[in-house]
Amino acid sequence: AEGDPEAGEKVFRKCKACHQVGEGAKNRVGPALNGIVGAKVGQAEDFRYSKAFEEKAAEGMVWDDEALAAYLANPRDYIPGNKMSFAGLRKDDDIADVIAYLGTFE
Ligand code: HEM
């Protein structure tokens, strides 16, 4: 289902401890997320990714909606060894909504 970006802005509160998005977004614990929907994995400038992420980047993995949904549902299982310390989002709606929200930032 199509996500709701306004609802996704609320979901993104869970991500803000580590991620910034929007004008002037910087890398923090996690990389800045502008333009992430449709981007190649691990391309934030000057962010030090895990080896697991570097391998995915080398394979040419792309963050399409499906990959984002799978990662956000269970980060540890989807990319073993990655360093995002986040349990994941339980609700499919929350996942779709936060992806829609991220999609509003180029
Ligand atoms: C990576 C989204 C919560 C820390 C990523 C990436 C995405 C993402 C899309 C891949 C970025 C890329 O390829 O450049 C989200 C969303 C969250 C969330 C939507 C909330 C629902 C968090 C939290 C933390 C965190 C709470 C910190 C406790 C990281 C780190 C990475 C990462 C460190 C890099 C992983 C690595 O290099 O292995 N996140 N994240 N994230 N995130 Fe999150």
Tab-separated table of N, CA and C and ligand atoms in Angstrom:
chain	number	residue	atom	x	y	z
A	1	ALA	N	0.842	-1.209	0.000
A	1	ALA	CA	0.000	0.000	0.000
A	1	ALA	C	0.869	1.248	0.000
A	2	GLU	N	0.329	2.319	-0.543
A	2	GLU	CA	1.047	3.591	-0.556
A	2	GLU	C	1.145	4.143	0.863
A	3	GLY	N	2.321	4.641	1.204
A	3	GLY	CA	2.475	5.208	2.533
A	3	GLY	C	1.998	6.645	2.600
A	4	ASP	N	1.803	7.102	3.824
A	4	ASP	CA	1.365	8.468	4.095
A	4	ASP	C	2.551	9.249	4.688
A	5	PRO	N	3.091	10.202	3.928
A	5	PRO	CA	4.285	10.899	4.403
A	5	PRO	C	4.084	11.664	5.708
A	6	GLU	N	2.865	12.172	5.933
A	6	GLU	CA	2.638	12.906	7.194
A	6	GLU	C	2.691	11.971	8.391
A	7	ALA	N	2.082	10.810	8.244
A	7	ALA	CA	2.173	9.807	9.304
A	7	ALA	C	3.630	9.356	9.461
A	8	GLY	N	4.324	9.287	8.336
A	8	GLY	CA	5.722	8.870	8.362
A	8	GLY	C	6.629	9.828	9.096
A	9	GLU	N	6.270	11.110	9.098
A	9	GLU	CA	7.072	12.088	9.846
A	9	GLU	C	7.060	11.741	11.336
A	10	LYS	N	5.920	11.263	11.813
A	10	LYS	CA	5.837	10.861	13.230
A	10	LYS	C	6.647	9.594	13.483
A	11	VAL	N	6.553	8.660	12.554
A	11	VAL	CA	7.328	7.423	12.704
A	11	VAL	C	8.825	7.753	12.749
A	12	PHE	N	9.215	8.752	11.964
A	12	PHE	CA	10.646	9.090	11.867
A	12	PHE	C	11.223	9.594	13.199
A	13	ARG	N	10.345	9.947	14.158
A	13	ARG	CA	10.863	10.317	15.495
A	13	ARG	C	11.736	9.221	16.068
A	14	LYS	N	11.411	7.983	15.723
A	14	LYS	CA	12.188	6.844	16.230
A	14	LYS	C	13.572	6.774	15.612
A	15	CYS	N	13.744	7.446	14.532
A	15	CYS	CA	14.999	7.382	13.779
A	15	CYS	C	15.904	8.574	14.095
A	16	LYS	N	15.278	9.637	14.634
A	16	LYS	CA	15.982	10.909	14.795
A	16	LYS	C	17.134	10.874	15.790
A	17	ALA	N	17.133	9.892	16.676
A	17	ALA	CA	18.264	9.784	17.598
A	17	ALA	C	19.558	9.599	16.807
A	18	CYS	N	19.448	9.044	15.618
A	18	CYS	CA	20.642	8.680	14.841
A	18	CYS	C	20.692	9.280	13.443
A	19	HIS	N	19.540	9.680	12.889
A	19	HIS	CA	19.507	10.137	11.490
A	19	HIS	C	18.916	11.528	11.350
A	20	GLN	N	19.463	12.301	10.437
A	20	GLN	CA	18.875	13.583	10.057
A	20	GLN	C	18.424	13.514	8.599
A	21	VAL	N	17.428	14.328	8.297
A	21	VAL	CA	16.918	14.412	6.943
A	21	VAL	C	16.471	15.854	6.713
A	22	GLY	N	16.467	16.302	5.474
A	22	GLY	CA	16.044	17.671	5.184
A	22	GLY	C	17.215	18.606	4.996
A	23	GLU	N	16.886	19.898	4.896
A	23	GLU	CA	17.916	20.898	4.611
A	23	GLU	C	18.999	20.883	5.686
A	24	GLY	N	20.221	20.817	5.276
A	24	GLY	CA	21.338	20.869	6.225
A	24	GLY	C	21.562	19.572	6.983
A	25	ALA	N	20.910	18.492	6.574
A	25	ALA	CA	21.068	17.217	7.284
A	25	ALA	C	22.529	16.777	7.283
A	26	LYS	N	22.964	16.320	8.435
A	26	LYS	CA	24.348	15.854	8.588
A	26	LYS	C	24.362	14.398	9.047
A	27	ASN	N	25.478	13.760	8.837
A	27	ASN	CA	25.672	12.426	9.409
A	27	ASN	C	25.762	12.551	10.923
A	28	ARG	N	25.159	11.640	11.625
A	28	ARG	CA	25.283	11.568	13.094
A	28	ARG	C	25.758	10.158	13.423
A	29	VAL	N	25.040	9.486	14.333
A	29	VAL	CA	25.366	8.070	14.560
A	29	VAL	C	25.124	7.304	13.265
A	30	GLY	N	24.067	7.679	12.576
A	30	GLY	CA	23.749	7.096	11.266
A	30	GLY	C	23.926	8.142	10.177
A	31	PRO	N	23.964	7.705	8.933
A	31	PRO	CA	24.138	8.635	7.816
A	31	PRO	C	22.914	9.524	7.589
A	32	ALA	N	23.145	10.711	7.045
A	32	ALA	CA	22.047	11.571	6.592
A	32	ALA	C	21.255	10.804	5.539
A	33	LEU	N	19.938	11.017	5.517
A	33	LEU	CA	19.077	10.172	4.674
A	33	LEU	C	18.408	10.905	3.515
A	34	ASN	N	18.865	12.099	3.164
A	34	ASN	CA	18.286	12.751	1.981
A	34	ASN	C	18.530	11.902	0.737
A	35	GLY	N	17.509	11.747	-0.068
A	35	GLY	CA	17.654	11.048	-1.343
A	35	GLY	C	17.819	9.544	-1.223
A	36	ILE	N	17.510	9.000	-0.047
A	36	ILE	CA	17.827	7.579	0.175
A	36	ILE	C	16.935	6.638	-0.647
A	37	VAL	N	15.682	7.027	-0.896
A	37	VAL	CA	14.800	6.124	-1.651
A	37	VAL	C	15.278	6.069	-3.109
A	38	GLY	N	15.675	4.903	-3.534
A	38	GLY	CA	16.195	4.721	-4.882
A	38	GLY	C	17.704	4.878	-4.992
A	39	ALA	N	18.350	5.242	-3.873
A	39	ALA	CA	19.809	5.434	-3.899
A	39	ALA	C	20.546	4.109	-3.747
A	40	LYS	N	21.806	4.122	-4.125
A	40	LYS	CA	22.654	2.967	-3.840
A	40	LYS	C	22.928	2.919	-2.339
A	41	VAL	N	23.102	1.721	-1.834
A	41	VAL	CA	23.432	1.540	-0.423
A	41	VAL	C	24.789	2.176	-0.117
A	42	GLY	N	24.867	2.818	1.043
A	42	GLY	CA	26.164	3.237	1.571
A	42	GLY	C	26.856	4.344	0.816
A	43	GLN	N	26.111	5.349	0.390
A	43	GLN	CA	26.716	6.410	-0.422
A	43	GLN	C	26.792	7.766	0.285
A	44	ALA	N	26.409	7.848	1.553
A	44	ALA	CA	26.502	9.148	2.245
A	44	ALA	C	27.974	9.554	2.354
A	45	GLU	N	28.249	10.781	1.960
A	45	GLU	CA	29.636	11.238	1.944
A	45	GLU	C	30.196	11.314	3.363
A	46	ASP	N	31.413	10.848	3.518
A	46	ASP	CA	32.132	10.928	4.792
A	46	ASP	C	31.503	10.130	5.925
A	47	PHE	N	30.612	9.199	5.604
A	47	PHE	CA	30.095	8.343	6.669
A	47	PHE	C	30.855	7.024	6.655
A	48	ARG	N	31.237	6.567	7.845
A	48	ARG	CA	31.981	5.321	7.957
A	48	ARG	C	31.012	4.156	8.156
A	49	TYR	N	30.742	3.450	7.086
A	49	TYR	CA	29.803	2.331	7.134
A	49	TYR	C	30.492	1.068	7.648
A	50	SER	N	29.668	0.125	8.071
A	50	SER	CA	30.164	-1.203	8.461
A	50	SER	C	30.682	-1.945	7.223
A	51	LYS	N	31.451	-2.977	7.493
A	51	LYS	CA	31.933	-3.833	6.416
A	51	LYS	C	30.747	-4.479	5.689
A	52	ALA	N	29.734	-4.849	6.459
A	52	ALA	CA	28.531	-5.461	5.867
A	52	ALA	C	27.906	-4.517	4.838
A	53	PHE	N	27.853	-3.244	5.175
A	53	PHE	CA	27.295	-2.264	4.242
A	53	PHE	C	28.222	-2.059	3.045
A	54	GLU	N	29.509	-2.013	3.301
A	54	GLU	CA	30.457	-1.821	2.190
A	54	GLU	C	30.336	-2.951	1.181
A	55	GLU	N	30.079	-4.160	1.691
A	55	GLU	CA	29.912	-5.299	0.778
A	55	GLU	C	28.657	-5.152	-0.066
A	56	LYS	N	27.569	-4.722	0.575
A	56	LYS	CA	26.327	-4.504	-0.181
A	56	LYS	C	26.514	-3.405	-1.226
A	57	ALA	N	27.237	-2.368	-0.832
A	57	ALA	CA	27.494	-1.270	-1.772
A	57	ALA	C	28.283	-1.788	-2.969
A	58	ALA	N	29.280	-2.618	-2.694
A	58	ALA	CA	30.108	-3.168	-3.771
A	58	ALA	C	29.290	-4.055	-4.706
A	59	GLU	N	28.269	-4.701	-4.146
A	59	GLU	CA	27.383	-5.543	-4.970
A	59	GLU	C	26.404	-4.702	-5.793
A	60	GLY	N	26.366	-3.407	-5.499
A	60	GLY	CA	25.468	-2.523	-6.242
A	60	GLY	C	24.042	-2.499	-5.717
A	61	MET	N	23.881	-2.897	-4.468
A	61	MET	CA	22.521	-2.916	-3.909
A	61	MET	C	21.918	-1.516	-3.865
A	62	VAL	N	20.619	-1.463	-4.158
A	62	VAL	CA	19.881	-0.198	-4.212
A	62	VAL	C	18.735	-0.225	-3.189
A	63	TRP	N	18.502	0.933	-2.587
A	63	TRP	CA	17.390	1.067	-1.630
A	63	TRP	C	16.077	1.347	-2.354
A	64	ASP	N	15.525	0.325	-3.001
A	64	ASP	CA	14.169	0.502	-3.526
A	64	ASP	C	13.187	0.266	-2.368
A	65	ASP	N	11.919	0.476	-2.610
A	65	ASP	CA	10.932	0.366	-1.532
A	65	ASP	C	10.978	-1.001	-0.845
A	66	GLU	N	11.172	-2.024	-1.654
A	66	GLU	CA	11.169	-3.377	-1.116
A	66	GLU	C	12.344	-3.618	-0.165
A	67	ALA	N	13.514	-3.172	-0.579
A	67	ALA	CA	14.705	-3.350	0.251
A	67	ALA	C	14.589	-2.524	1.531
A	68	LEU	N	14.109	-1.304	1.398
A	68	LEU	CA	13.933	-0.475	2.597
A	68	LEU	C	12.950	-1.124	3.566
A	69	ALA	N	11.845	-1.632	3.030
A	69	ALA	CA	10.833	-2.243	3.893
A	69	ALA	C	11.412	-3.450	4.631
A	70	ALA	N	12.173	-4.261	3.932
A	70	ALA	CA	12.744	-5.455	4.554
A	70	ALA	C	13.789	-5.076	5.605
A	71	TYR	N	14.606	-4.079	5.291
A	71	TYR	CA	15.629	-3.630	6.238
A	71	TYR	C	14.988	-3.029	7.483
A	72	LEU	N	13.991	-2.175	7.298
A	72	LEU	CA	13.392	-1.494	8.445
A	72	LEU	C	12.563	-2.435	9.308
A	73	ALA	N	12.083	-3.516	8.727
A	73	ALA	CA	11.342	-4.508	9.510
A	73	ALA	C	12.284	-5.295	10.417
A	74	ASN	N	13.488	-5.531	9.940
A	74	ASN	CA	14.434	-6.331	10.722
A	74	ASN	C	15.863	-6.086	10.243
A	75	PRO	N	16.432	-4.967	10.702
A	75	PRO	CA	17.759	-4.575	10.205
A	75	PRO	C	18.819	-5.669	10.370
A	76	ARG	N	18.801	-6.320	11.504
A	76	ARG	CA	19.858	-7.311	11.765
A	76	ARG	C	19.799	-8.499	10.831
A	77	ASP	N	18.592	-9.005	10.594
A	77	ASP	CA	18.473	-10.177	9.726
A	77	ASP	C	18.680	-9.819	8.263
A	78	TYR	N	18.265	-8.629	7.880
A	78	TYR	CA	18.323	-8.297	6.449
A	78	TYR	C	19.749	-8.041	5.985
A	79	ILE	N	20.529	-7.353	6.831
A	79	ILE	CA	21.949	-7.157	6.500
A	79	ILE	C	22.778	-7.561	7.730
A	80	PRO	N	23.062	-8.857	7.834
A	80	PRO	CA	23.803	-9.339	9.001
A	80	PRO	C	25.126	-8.583	9.147
A	81	GLY	N	25.423	-8.212	10.381
A	81	GLY	CA	26.685	-7.513	10.632
A	81	GLY	C	26.607	-6.018	10.455
A	82	ASN	N	25.431	-5.505	10.077
A	82	ASN	CA	25.349	-4.043	9.949
A	82	ASN	C	25.264	-3.427	11.340
A	83	LYS	N	25.574	-2.146	11.431
A	83	LYS	CA	25.724	-1.530	12.757
A	83	LYS	C	24.589	-0.577	13.125
A	84	MET	N	23.452	-0.723	12.509
A	84	MET	CA	22.292	0.066	12.930
A	84	MET	C	21.642	-0.622	14.124
A	85	SER	N	21.818	-0.032	15.314
A	85	SER	CA	21.279	-0.638	16.537
A	85	SER	C	19.817	-0.249	16.693
A	86	PHE	N	18.982	-0.881	15.951
A	86	PHE	CA	17.555	-0.570	15.945
A	86	PHE	C	16.815	-1.868	15.719
A	87	ALA	N	15.821	-2.135	16.579
A	87	ALA	CA	15.144	-3.436	16.535
A	87	ALA	C	14.310	-3.608	15.277
A	88	GLY	N	13.851	-2.492	14.711
A	88	GLY	CA	13.002	-2.585	13.532
A	88	GLY	C	11.590	-2.103	13.844
A	89	LEU	N	10.845	-1.831	12.799
A	89	LEU	CA	9.466	-1.373	12.923
A	89	LEU	C	8.542	-2.572	12.761
A	90	ARG	N	7.579	-2.703	13.669
A	90	ARG	CA	6.706	-3.881	13.642
A	90	ARG	C	5.565	-3.766	12.651
A	91	LYS	N	5.054	-2.541	12.508
A	91	LYS	CA	3.831	-2.389	11.709
A	91	LYS	C	4.139	-2.071	10.253
A	92	ASP	N	3.506	-2.818	9.346
A	92	ASP	CA	3.697	-2.577	7.910
A	92	ASP	C	3.323	-1.143	7.528
A	93	ASP	N	2.280	-0.611	8.163
A	93	ASP	CA	1.879	0.765	7.860
A	93	ASP	C	2.969	1.751	8.244
A	94	ASP	N	3.563	1.540	9.403
A	94	ASP	CA	4.647	2.446	9.830
A	94	ASP	C	5.797	2.413	8.834
A	95	ILE	N	6.098	1.229	8.343
A	95	ILE	CA	7.191	1.075	7.381
A	95	ILE	C	6.862	1.815	6.085
A	96	ALA	N	5.663	1.577	5.566
A	96	ALA	CA	5.258	2.248	4.317
A	96	ALA	C	5.231	3.762	4.509
A	97	ASP	N	4.769	4.191	5.673
A	97	ASP	CA	4.657	5.634	5.923
A	97	ASP	C	6.033	6.292	6.046
A	98	VAL	N	6.943	5.652	6.732
A	98	VAL	CA	8.260	6.282	6.900
A	98	VAL	C	9.014	6.297	5.566
A	99	ILE	N	8.808	5.287	4.740
A	99	ILE	CA	9.424	5.292	3.407
A	99	ILE	C	8.841	6.437	2.568
A	100	ALA	N	7.529	6.627	2.660
A	100	ALA	CA	6.895	7.735	1.930
A	100	ALA	C	7.456	9.074	2.417
A	101	TYR	N	7.652	9.189	3.718
A	101	TYR	CA	8.233	10.420	4.285
A	101	TYR	C	9.655	10.631	3.753
A	102	LEU	N	10.462	9.593	3.810
A	102	LEU	CA	11.839	9.716	3.303
A	102	LEU	C	11.843	10.098	1.826
A	103	GLY	N	10.854	9.617	1.100
A	103	GLY	CA	10.759	9.904	-0.322
A	103	GLY	C	10.481	11.359	-0.656
A	104	THR	N	10.110	12.148	0.345
A	104	THR	CA	9.862	13.573	0.102
A	104	THR	C	11.149	14.397	0.144
A	105	PHE	N	12.273	13.787	0.513
A	105	PHE	CA	13.565	14.495	0.579
A	105	PHE	C	14.477	14.029	-0.541
A	106	GLU	N	14.874	14.944	-1.379
A	106	GLU	CA	15.720	14.570	-2.524
A	106	GLU	C	17.185	14.485	-2.132
B	1	HEM	C1	21.697	2.981	8.189
B	1	HEM	C2	16.997	4.168	8.053
B	1	HEM	C3	16.860	4.097	12.906
B	1	HEM	C4	21.695	3.968	12.960
B	1	HEM	C5	20.424	3.252	7.729
B	1	HEM	C6	20.015	3.240	6.357
B	1	HEM	C7	18.702	3.574	6.315
B	1	HEM	C8	18.272	3.796	7.674
B	1	HEM	C9	17.821	3.690	5.089
B	1	HEM	C10	20.920	2.949	5.160
B	1	HEM	C11	21.649	4.243	4.804
B	1	HEM	C12	22.592	4.192	3.629
B	1	HEM	O1	22.676	3.191	2.901
B	1	HEM	O2	23.286	5.208	3.441
B	1	HEM	C13	16.544	4.260	9.362
B	1	HEM	C14	15.165	4.523	9.740
B	1	HEM	C15	15.111	4.432	11.099
B	1	HEM	C16	16.466	4.191	11.578
B	1	HEM	C17	14.044	4.844	8.754
B	1	HEM	C18	13.897	4.507	11.999
B	1	HEM	C19	12.760	3.805	11.663
B	1	HEM	C20	18.159	4.127	13.351
B	1	HEM	C21	18.563	4.258	14.734
B	1	HEM	C22	19.939	4.212	14.748
B	1	HEM	C23	20.384	4.052	13.370
B	1	HEM	C24	17.617	4.451	15.918
B	1	HEM	C25	20.903	4.304	15.910
B	1	HEM	C26	20.637	3.683	17.101
B	1	HEM	C27	22.127	3.643	11.681
B	1	HEM	C28	23.499	3.329	11.333
B	1	HEM	C29	23.495	3.009	9.962
B	1	HEM	C30	22.121	3.156	9.496
B	1	HEM	C31	24.706	3.349	12.264
B	1	HEM	C32	24.682	2.539	9.130
B	1	HEM	C33	24.720	1.017	9.205
B	1	HEM	C34	26.051	0.367	8.823
B	1	HEM	O3	26.983	1.054	8.349
B	1	HEM	O4	26.137	-0.844	9.047
B	1	HEM	N1	19.340	3.587	8.512
B	1	HEM	N2	17.291	4.080	10.490
B	1	HEM	N3	19.282	4.000	12.555
B	1	HEM	N4	21.332	3.518	10.568
B	1	HEM	FE1	19.315	3.775	10.530
